[in-house]
Coordinates of C-alpha atoms in Angstrom, one line a residue:
M1 CA 0.0 0.2 0.2
T2 CA 0.9 3.1 -0.5
D3 CA 1.3 6.3 1.6
G4 CA -1.6 8.9 1.1
P5 CA -5.2 10.0 2.2
H6 CA -6.7 6.7 4.0
R7 CA -9.1 4.6 1.8
L8 CA -11.8 3.0 2.4
A9 CA -13.6 -0.1 0.9
V10 CA -17.5 0.0 1.4
I11 CA -19.5 -2.9 0.8
G12 CA -23.4 -2.3 -0.4
A13 CA -25.0 0.4 -1.9
G14 CA -28.2 0.6 0.0
P15 CA -29.2 2.9 2.8
A16 CA -26.2 1.5 5.2
G17 CA -23.6 2.1 2.4
L18 CA -24.9 5.3 1.4
A19 CA -24.8 6.9 4.8
A20 CA -21.2 5.6 4.8
S21 CA -19.6 6.1 1.9
L22 CA -21.5 10.2 2.4
A23 CA -19.9 10.3 5.8
A24 CA -16.9 9.1 5.7
A25 CA -16.0 11.2 2.1
A26 CA -16.9 14.7 3.9
H27 CA -14.3 13.6 6.8
G28 CA -11.8 13.1 3.8
V29 CA -11.2 9.6 3.4
R30 CA -11.3 8.3 0.3
V31 CA -13.8 5.7 -0.9
T32 CA -14.1 3.0 -3.0
L33 CA -18.3 1.7 -2.6
I34 CA -18.8 -1.2 -4.2
D35 CA -22.3 -2.7 -5.3
A36 CA -23.4 -5.9 -7.2
A37 CA -26.3 -3.6 -8.6
P38 CA -26.2 -1.5 -11.9
S39 CA -27.1 1.3 -9.8
A40 CA -27.0 2.7 -6.1
G41 CA -30.1 2.4 -3.5
G42 CA -30.0 -1.7 -2.8
Q43 CA -33.1 -3.3 -2.5
F44 CA -35.3 -0.2 -0.6
Y45 CA -34.3 2.4 -3.1
R46 CA -34.3 0.0 -6.4
R47 CA -35.5 1.8 -8.9
P48 CA -37.1 0.9 -13.1
A49 CA -33.9 1.6 -16.2
S50 CA -34.0 4.6 -17.6
G51 CA -34.6 2.8 -20.6
L52 CA -38.5 1.9 -18.7
G53 CA -39.2 5.3 -18.6
A54 CA -41.4 5.5 -16.1
R55 CA -42.8 8.8 -15.1
R56 CA -43.2 8.6 -11.6
P57 CA -40.7 6.1 -10.0
R58 CA -42.0 7.7 -6.7
A59 CA -45.0 6.5 -6.8
L60 CA -43.3 3.1 -5.9
H61 CA -41.9 3.9 -2.5
H62 CA -41.9 6.2 0.2
R63 CA -39.9 8.9 1.9
W64 CA -38.0 9.4 -1.8
H65 CA -37.1 12.9 -0.7
T66 CA -34.5 10.7 1.5
W67 CA -33.1 9.5 -1.7
E68 CA -32.6 12.2 -3.4
R69 CA -30.8 13.7 -0.3
L70 CA -28.5 10.3 -1.2
E71 CA -28.5 11.1 -4.8
R72 CA -27.2 14.1 -4.1
G73 CA -24.7 13.6 -1.8
L74 CA -23.0 10.6 -4.6
A75 CA -23.2 12.9 -7.0
G76 CA -21.4 15.3 -5.3
H77 CA -18.9 13.5 -4.2
L78 CA -18.4 11.3 -7.1
E79 CA -18.0 14.6 -9.5
A80 CA -15.4 15.9 -6.7
G81 CA -13.4 12.5 -6.8
T82 CA -13.6 11.6 -3.1
V83 CA -15.9 8.9 -3.5
R84 CA -15.3 6.0 -6.6
H85 CA -19.0 3.8 -7.5
L86 CA -17.8 0.9 -8.5
T87 CA -21.3 -1.1 -9.7
D88 CA -22.0 -4.9 -11.5
H89 CA -19.7 -5.4 -8.9
H90 CA -19.8 -9.0 -7.3
V91 CA -17.4 -9.3 -4.2
W92 CA -16.7 -12.8 -3.3
L93 CA -14.3 -12.5 -1.0
A94 CA -12.9 -9.9 1.4
E95 CA -9.0 -10.3 3.6
R96 CA -6.5 -8.7 5.7
T97 CA -3.5 -8.3 3.7
G98 CA -0.2 -6.4 4.8
A99 CA -0.3 -3.9 6.8
T100 CA 1.5 -0.3 6.7
G101 CA 2.5 1.0 9.9
D102 CA -0.3 0.9 11.9
R103 CA -3.0 0.9 9.3
P104 CA -4.0 -2.8 8.8
G105 CA -4.6 -3.6 5.0
F106 CA -7.3 -5.9 3.4
T107 CA -8.5 -6.9 0.1
V108 CA -11.1 -7.1 -1.5
H109 CA -12.1 -9.5 -4.4
A110 CA -14.9 -8.8 -7.2
L111 CA -16.2 -10.5 -10.6
L112 CA -17.0 -8.3 -13.1
G113 CA -20.4 -8.1 -14.8
P114 CA -23.5 -10.0 -15.6
L115 CA -20.8 -12.9 -16.4
Q116 CA -18.7 -12.9 -13.7
E117 CA -15.9 -14.4 -15.6
E118 CA -12.9 -12.1 -14.8
S119 CA -11.9 -10.6 -11.2
V120 CA -10.6 -7.8 -9.5
A121 CA -9.1 -6.5 -6.2
L122 CA -9.2 -3.2 -4.5
R123 CA -7.1 -2.4 -1.6
A124 CA -8.0 -0.3 1.4
D125 CA -7.5 0.4 4.8
A126 CA -10.2 0.1 6.2
V127 CA -14.2 -2.3 4.9
V128 CA -17.3 -1.5 5.4
L129 CA -19.7 -4.1 5.7
A130 CA -23.1 -3.1 4.0
T131 CA -24.2 -6.8 2.6
G132 CA -27.6 -6.2 4.1
G133 CA -30.4 -9.5 4.2
Y134 CA -31.9 -12.1 2.0
E135 CA -35.6 -13.4 2.3
K136 CA -36.4 -16.4 5.3
V137 CA -38.1 -19.2 2.5
L138 CA -40.3 -21.5 4.3
P139 CA -41.1 -24.9 2.2
F140 CA -44.6 -25.9 1.6
P141 CA -46.6 -28.6 -0.2
G142 CA -46.6 -26.7 -4.2
W143 CA -43.7 -23.9 -3.2
T144 CA -41.4 -24.6 -6.4
L145 CA -44.6 -23.9 -8.8
P146 CA -43.9 -21.5 -10.8
G147 CA -46.2 -17.8 -9.5
V148 CA -44.3 -18.4 -6.5
V149 CA -42.7 -16.2 -5.6
T150 CA -41.0 -14.3 -2.8
A151 CA -42.8 -11.0 -0.8
G152 CA -39.0 -9.2 -1.9
G153 CA -39.2 -10.6 -5.4
A154 CA -42.2 -9.7 -6.5
Q155 CA -42.0 -6.1 -4.8
A156 CA -38.1 -6.0 -6.4
M157 CA -39.8 -7.0 -10.4
L158 CA -42.4 -4.4 -9.4
K159 CA -39.6 -1.2 -8.4
G160 CA -37.0 -2.7 -11.2
G161 CA -38.9 -3.8 -13.9
L162 CA -42.0 -2.5 -13.2
V163 CA -43.9 -5.9 -13.9
V164 CA -46.0 -8.2 -11.7
P165 CA -46.3 -11.2 -11.0
G166 CA -50.0 -12.1 -11.9
R167 CA -53.4 -10.5 -12.9
R168 CA -54.3 -12.5 -8.9
A169 CA -52.4 -12.8 -6.3
V170 CA -52.1 -13.7 -2.7
V171 CA -49.6 -12.3 0.2
A172 CA -48.8 -14.3 2.9
G173 CA -46.7 -15.2 5.4
S174 CA -45.3 -12.8 8.1
G175 CA -43.8 -9.8 8.8
P176 CA -44.4 -5.8 8.1
L177 CA -42.9 -6.5 4.5
L178 CA -46.2 -7.5 3.6
L179 CA -48.0 -4.6 4.0
P180 CA -46.0 -2.5 1.1
V181 CA -46.2 -5.6 -0.8
A182 CA -49.6 -6.1 -1.3
T183 CA -49.9 -1.8 -1.4
S184 CA -47.6 -1.9 -4.2
L185 CA -49.8 -4.7 -6.4
A186 CA -53.1 -3.6 -5.4
A187 CA -52.0 -0.2 -6.6
A188 CA -50.3 -1.2 -9.9
G189 CA -54.0 -2.9 -11.0
V190 CA -53.3 -6.5 -9.3
E191 CA -55.7 -7.7 -7.5
V192 CA -55.0 -9.2 -4.2
A193 CA -57.2 -11.8 -3.7
A194 CA -56.0 -11.5 0.5
L195 CA -53.1 -10.5 2.5
V196 CA -52.8 -13.6 4.4
E197 CA -50.4 -12.8 8.3
S198 CA -50.1 -15.5 10.8
L199 CA -49.9 -13.4 13.4
D200 CA -52.8 -12.3 15.9
P201 CA -52.5 -8.3 15.3
R202 CA -53.7 -7.9 19.3
R203 CA -49.8 -9.4 19.9
L204 CA -48.6 -5.9 18.6
L205 CA -50.0 -4.6 21.7
T206 CA -47.0 -6.4 23.3
G207 CA -44.3 -4.6 22.2
G208 CA -45.0 -1.6 24.6
G209 CA -43.3 1.6 24.5
A210 CA -40.8 0.7 22.2
L211 CA -43.7 0.8 19.6
A212 CA -45.0 3.2 20.3
A213 CA -41.3 5.3 20.3
E214 CA -42.2 5.0 16.7
P215 CA -45.1 7.4 16.3
G216 CA -43.7 7.4 12.6
K217 CA -43.8 4.0 11.7
I218 CA -47.1 3.7 12.8
A219 CA -48.6 6.4 11.1
E220 CA -46.9 4.9 8.1
A221 CA -48.3 1.3 9.1
A222 CA -51.8 3.0 9.1
L223 CA -51.5 4.1 6.0
Y224 CA -50.6 1.6 4.4
A225 CA -53.9 0.2 6.2
A226 CA -56.2 2.4 4.5
R227 CA -54.8 1.6 1.0
L228 CA -56.1 -1.5 1.2
L229 CA -59.0 -0.9 2.2
R230 CA -59.6 1.4 -1.1
H231 CA -58.4 -1.6 -3.5
R232 CA -60.9 -3.4 -0.8
V233 CA -57.9 -6.2 -0.3
P234 CA -59.3 -8.9 2.0
F235 CA -57.2 -9.1 5.3
V236 CA -57.1 -12.6 6.5
P237 CA -55.1 -12.6 10.1
R238 CA -54.2 -15.9 12.0
H239 CA -54.1 -18.2 8.9
T240 CA -51.3 -19.3 6.3
V241 CA -50.3 -20.8 3.5
V242 CA -50.9 -24.7 3.4
E243 CA -50.7 -25.9 -0.1
A244 CA -49.9 -24.7 -3.4
H245 CA -52.4 -25.9 -6.4
G246 CA -51.8 -26.2 -10.0
E247 CA -50.2 -28.3 -13.2
G248 CA -47.3 -26.6 -14.4
R249 CA -48.0 -23.4 -12.6
L250 CA -49.8 -22.1 -10.1
E251 CA -53.3 -21.8 -9.8
A252 CA -54.6 -21.5 -6.1
V253 CA -53.3 -22.0 -2.9
T254 CA -55.4 -23.7 0.4
V255 CA -55.0 -21.0 3.4
A256 CA -56.1 -22.6 7.1
A257 CA -56.6 -20.8 10.8
L258 CA -53.9 -21.1 13.5
G259 CA -54.7 -22.1 16.9
P260 CA -53.2 -20.0 19.9
D261 CA -50.4 -23.0 19.8
G262 CA -49.4 -22.1 16.2
R263 CA -50.7 -25.4 14.9
V264 CA -53.4 -25.3 11.6
R265 CA -56.8 -26.1 13.1
P266 CA -58.6 -28.9 10.8
G267 CA -61.7 -27.9 8.7
T268 CA -60.6 -24.2 8.8
E269 CA -59.3 -24.8 5.2
R270 CA -60.3 -23.2 2.0
R271 CA -59.2 -22.4 -1.1
I272 CA -58.6 -19.5 -3.2
P273 CA -57.9 -19.3 -7.1
C274 CA -54.7 -16.6 -8.2
E275 CA -52.7 -16.3 -10.6
A276 CA -49.8 -15.6 -7.4
L277 CA -48.4 -16.2 -4.5
A278 CA -45.9 -13.8 -2.3
I279 CA -44.9 -14.7 0.4
G280 CA -41.7 -14.2 3.4
H281 CA -41.6 -14.8 6.5
G282 CA -38.8 -12.2 7.6
M283 CA -35.2 -11.6 7.0
V284 CA -32.0 -13.0 7.4
P285 CA -28.6 -10.9 8.0
H286 CA -26.4 -11.4 5.3
T287 CA -22.6 -12.5 7.1
D288 CA -20.6 -14.0 4.3
L289 CA -18.1 -11.5 4.0
A290 CA -17.6 -10.6 7.8
E291 CA -17.1 -14.7 9.1
A292 CA -14.8 -15.0 6.2
L293 CA -12.8 -11.9 7.8
G294 CA -13.2 -13.4 10.9
C295 CA -15.3 -11.1 12.4
R296 CA -17.9 -12.2 15.8
T297 CA -21.3 -12.8 14.8
D298 CA -24.7 -13.3 17.4
A299 CA -27.3 -14.7 17.2
S300 CA -25.9 -15.0 12.8
R301 CA -25.9 -11.1 12.9
V302 CA -22.7 -9.3 13.0
D303 CA -21.3 -7.8 16.2
V304 CA -20.1 -4.5 16.6
D305 CA -19.9 -2.1 19.5
D306 CA -21.3 1.7 19.8
E307 CA -19.8 2.8 17.0
Q308 CA -20.2 0.1 14.4
R309 CA -17.1 -1.4 14.7
T310 CA -16.5 -5.3 14.5
D311 CA -14.2 -7.5 16.9
V312 CA -11.9 -7.4 14.2
P313 CA -9.4 -3.9 13.2
G314 CA -10.1 -2.2 10.4
V315 CA -13.6 -4.0 9.8
W316 CA -16.8 -2.3 10.2
A317 CA -20.7 -3.2 9.8
A318 CA -24.0 -1.3 9.2
G319 CA -27.5 -2.4 8.5
E320 CA -29.3 -5.0 7.9
T321 CA -26.0 -7.4 8.3
T322 CA -26.2 -6.4 11.8
G323 CA -29.6 -7.2 12.5
I324 CA -32.5 -6.6 10.3
G325 CA -34.1 -2.8 11.7
G326 CA -34.9 -1.0 8.4
A327 CA -33.8 1.3 6.3
T328 CA -34.3 4.4 9.4
L329 CA -32.0 2.1 11.7
S330 CA -29.6 1.5 8.6
L331 CA -29.1 5.1 7.6
A332 CA -28.5 5.8 11.0
E333 CA -25.8 2.9 11.2
G334 CA -23.8 3.9 8.1
H335 CA -24.0 7.3 8.9
L336 CA -22.1 6.5 12.4
A337 CA -19.6 3.5 11.2
G338 CA -18.2 6.6 8.1
R339 CA -17.7 9.2 10.9
S340 CA -15.8 6.8 12.8
V341 CA -14.2 5.4 10.3
A342 CA -12.8 8.5 9.1
A343 CA -12.4 9.3 13.1
R344 CA -9.9 5.7 13.5
L345 CA -8.0 6.3 10.4
R346 CA -7.1 9.7 11.4
G347 CA -6.1 8.4 15.1
A348 CA -8.5 10.2 17.1
E349 CA -12.0 9.5 18.8
P350 CA -15.0 10.3 16.8
D351 CA -17.2 13.6 18.1
P352 CA -20.1 12.2 20.0
R353 CA -21.8 15.8 20.6
S354 CA -21.8 15.7 16.0
A355 CA -23.2 12.1 16.3
A356 CA -25.6 12.7 19.2
R357 CA -29.2 13.4 16.8
A358 CA -27.8 9.6 14.8
V359 CA -27.4 7.9 18.1
R360 CA -30.8 8.8 19.1
V361 CA -32.2 7.1 15.6
R362 CA -30.5 3.9 15.8
A363 CA -31.0 3.3 19.8
R364 CA -35.2 4.2 18.7
A365 CA -34.9 2.3 15.3
R366 CA -33.5 -1.0 17.7
A367 CA -35.6 -0.4 19.9
F368 CA -38.7 -0.8 17.2
A369 CA -36.6 -3.6 15.3
S370 CA -36.7 -5.7 18.4
A371 CA -40.0 -5.4 19.2
L372 CA -41.3 -5.9 15.7
D373 CA -38.9 -9.7 15.9
A374 CA -40.4 -11.0 18.8
V375 CA -43.3 -10.6 18.0
Y376 CA -43.7 -11.9 14.0
R377 CA -42.7 -15.0 14.0
P378 CA -43.1 -18.0 11.4
P379 CA -46.1 -20.2 12.4
A380 CA -44.9 -22.6 15.2
H381 CA -45.2 -25.6 14.2
W382 CA -45.0 -24.7 10.5
T383 CA -43.4 -28.2 10.1
D384 CA -46.2 -30.0 10.0
Q385 CA -47.8 -28.8 6.7
V386 CA -44.7 -30.0 5.1
T387 CA -45.6 -33.7 3.6
D388 CA -42.4 -36.1 2.9
E389 CA -42.5 -35.8 -0.6
T390 CA -42.3 -31.4 -0.5
V391 CA -38.9 -30.7 -2.2
V392 CA -36.7 -28.5 0.5
C393 CA -33.3 -28.1 -0.8
R394 CA -33.9 -27.0 -4.8
C395 CA -30.3 -26.6 -5.6
E396 CA -29.3 -31.0 -4.9
E397 CA -34.1 -31.3 -5.2
V398 CA -33.6 -33.1 -1.5
T399 CA -37.1 -33.6 -0.4
A400 CA -38.6 -33.2 3.2
G401 CA -39.1 -36.8 3.5
R402 CA -35.0 -37.6 3.2
V403 CA -34.1 -34.9 5.7
R404 CA -36.8 -36.7 8.1
E405 CA -35.3 -40.0 7.3
A406 CA -31.4 -38.4 8.3
V407 CA -32.7 -37.9 11.6
T408 CA -34.8 -40.4 12.2
D409 CA -32.9 -43.8 10.6
L410 CA -29.6 -42.2 10.4
G411 CA -29.0 -40.6 13.7
A412 CA -28.3 -36.7 12.2
G413 CA -28.6 -34.3 15.4
D414 CA -27.4 -31.3 13.5
V415 CA -27.1 -29.5 9.7
R416 CA -24.1 -30.2 8.7
T417 CA -24.8 -33.7 9.2
V418 CA -28.0 -33.5 7.6
K419 CA -25.9 -31.9 4.8
L420 CA -22.8 -34.7 4.6
L421 CA -26.6 -37.2 4.3
T422 CA -28.5 -35.5 2.0
R423 CA -26.4 -33.2 0.1
A424 CA -29.0 -30.2 1.2
G425 CA -27.2 -27.4 1.3
M426 CA -24.6 -28.8 -1.2
G427 CA -26.4 -26.6 -3.9
W428 CA -25.1 -23.4 -5.8
C429 CA -26.7 -21.1 -2.9
Q430 CA -24.7 -23.0 -0.5
G431 CA -27.5 -23.2 1.8
R432 CA -27.9 -19.7 2.6
I433 CA -31.8 -20.5 1.5
C434 CA -32.3 -24.2 2.6
E435 CA -31.0 -24.4 5.7
P436 CA -33.4 -21.9 8.0
A437 CA -36.1 -25.1 6.4
V438 CA -33.6 -27.6 7.0
A439 CA -32.9 -26.8 10.5
G440 CA -36.5 -26.8 11.3
L441 CA -37.2 -29.8 9.6
A442 CA -34.5 -31.6 11.7
G443 CA -35.7 -30.1 14.9
C444 CA -32.0 -28.6 16.0
E445 CA -30.3 -24.9 15.8
Q446 CA -28.8 -23.2 12.6
A447 CA -25.3 -23.1 13.6
P448 CA -22.6 -20.7 11.8
V449 CA -21.0 -21.0 8.7
Q450 CA -18.2 -19.8 7.7
R451 CA -18.2 -19.6 4.7
M452 CA -15.0 -19.1 2.7
L453 CA -16.0 -17.7 -0.7
A454 CA -19.5 -15.3 -0.3
R455 CA -20.5 -16.3 -4.0
P456 CA -19.8 -19.1 -6.4
V457 CA -16.8 -18.4 -8.0
P458 CA -15.3 -19.8 -11.2
L459 CA -12.1 -22.4 -10.9
G460 CA -10.5 -19.8 -13.2
V461 CA -10.9 -16.7 -11.2
L462 CA -9.6 -18.7 -8.4
A463 CA -6.2 -19.6 -9.7
R464 CA -5.7 -16.1 -11.2
A465 CA -6.5 -14.6 -8.1
G466 CA -3.1 -13.3 -7.0
S467 CA -3.1 -11.8 -10.4
D468 CA -6.7 -9.8 -10.4
E469 CA -6.7 -5.9 -12.4
D470 CA -5.4 -3.9 -9.0
L471 CA -8.3 -1.2 -8.9
S472 CA -7.4 0.6 -5.7
P473 CA -6.8 4.2 -5.9
G474 CA -4.4 5.8 -7.6
A475 CA -4.2 2.6 -9.6
G476 CA -6.5 4.1 -11.4
P477 CA -10.1 2.7 -13.3
P478 CA -9.7 1.3 -16.6
P479 CA -11.3 3.0 -19.6
G480 CA -15.5 2.8 -19.2
R481 CA -15.3 2.3 -15.7
R482 CA -16.3 4.8 -12.7

């Protein structure tokens, strides 16, 4: 590494990554913002491609003014040269390398473009992990039919492509994401046949002061409820999807009422015709890069201190990777991480007075997120509805029956042993999608898994990793790349 301005790599250009980049750049740090998407914003601020000619992209978002402020800030720093934004860069490894003086050194490796057959490297003095999260997927009979998508997937289709998964849809599962998904689909002209929520709404009252401390969130939920009423979307609480039906593609779903113990109440099943099912059961923090760097994780999220520092010197984390909490929390954490990086790289303490507001916002948002997390849970006995013929691991086509046999007949007592006996989790996603389901069916805990690589990498790229093109500041980006 060379002497000169401190260099920061921010991985992820969602709310947390953008806030961290702007805060660090404003205090003299040279920032490289790395993201897999073709434009900044992450999943929350996903927007249609310019070629689609969307006249009012803001109609698919709330708090659009926040995005406009972030966009203006990023544009200003790009023009000033204090931030570089590398789009279509898929980070597959971040590693500690040689240090200079008292600066830790890091190298970030990323695959380029849609084909992902070429890798580049970026060297930095510090790293902010703002890698977000992904949806928790729980299987049920028929969930692999075309027309069944995740709730976030339906939202991404609409926000990014201005397309809908079908003309008549059911939105189901559990969690606050279901509200904006249902209202967005209805506003786009989809007939939303039902919003099926497994939660008993009365349980929200147990959130107490943490929920009441965020009146803006309550008002937001009330606005969604009003829109659902306007579009005449039936709200079906304390129910769950037990099966999806169709020949070749989705034609209907069966929902049933849940009893106080979380079990399906026999005789309450009813069939709802639909072309699409958008289903979700919450989010999971994306921790692969943090675990590869040796960062401590707690309950599947990256553990950080009050400055968003991990226990690995030179590594900060912010946003959903430290715990699912939404855009407001991500922005506050990203801002605090960026300010901390700038101060610590100069060998100084962050000024607590200048970040007091962000600290207060973070505290309230974390309390709110914890309260929601305690309330919104998948049905306690969801595995009862999973037949032995239901595919659990789609990559390796492993059924629930094979997982159960591994436990009852072969004595498997943990997810790793089930994986070795059945190949569940050995496919393309490396268990990221199916692991919660496998753990639930096996009746065991999800243990932290340290994956060396954050995504599949061609063998040729691994063979050439030592000679990756250097995109570090000062090396100069190749022509045509920002």
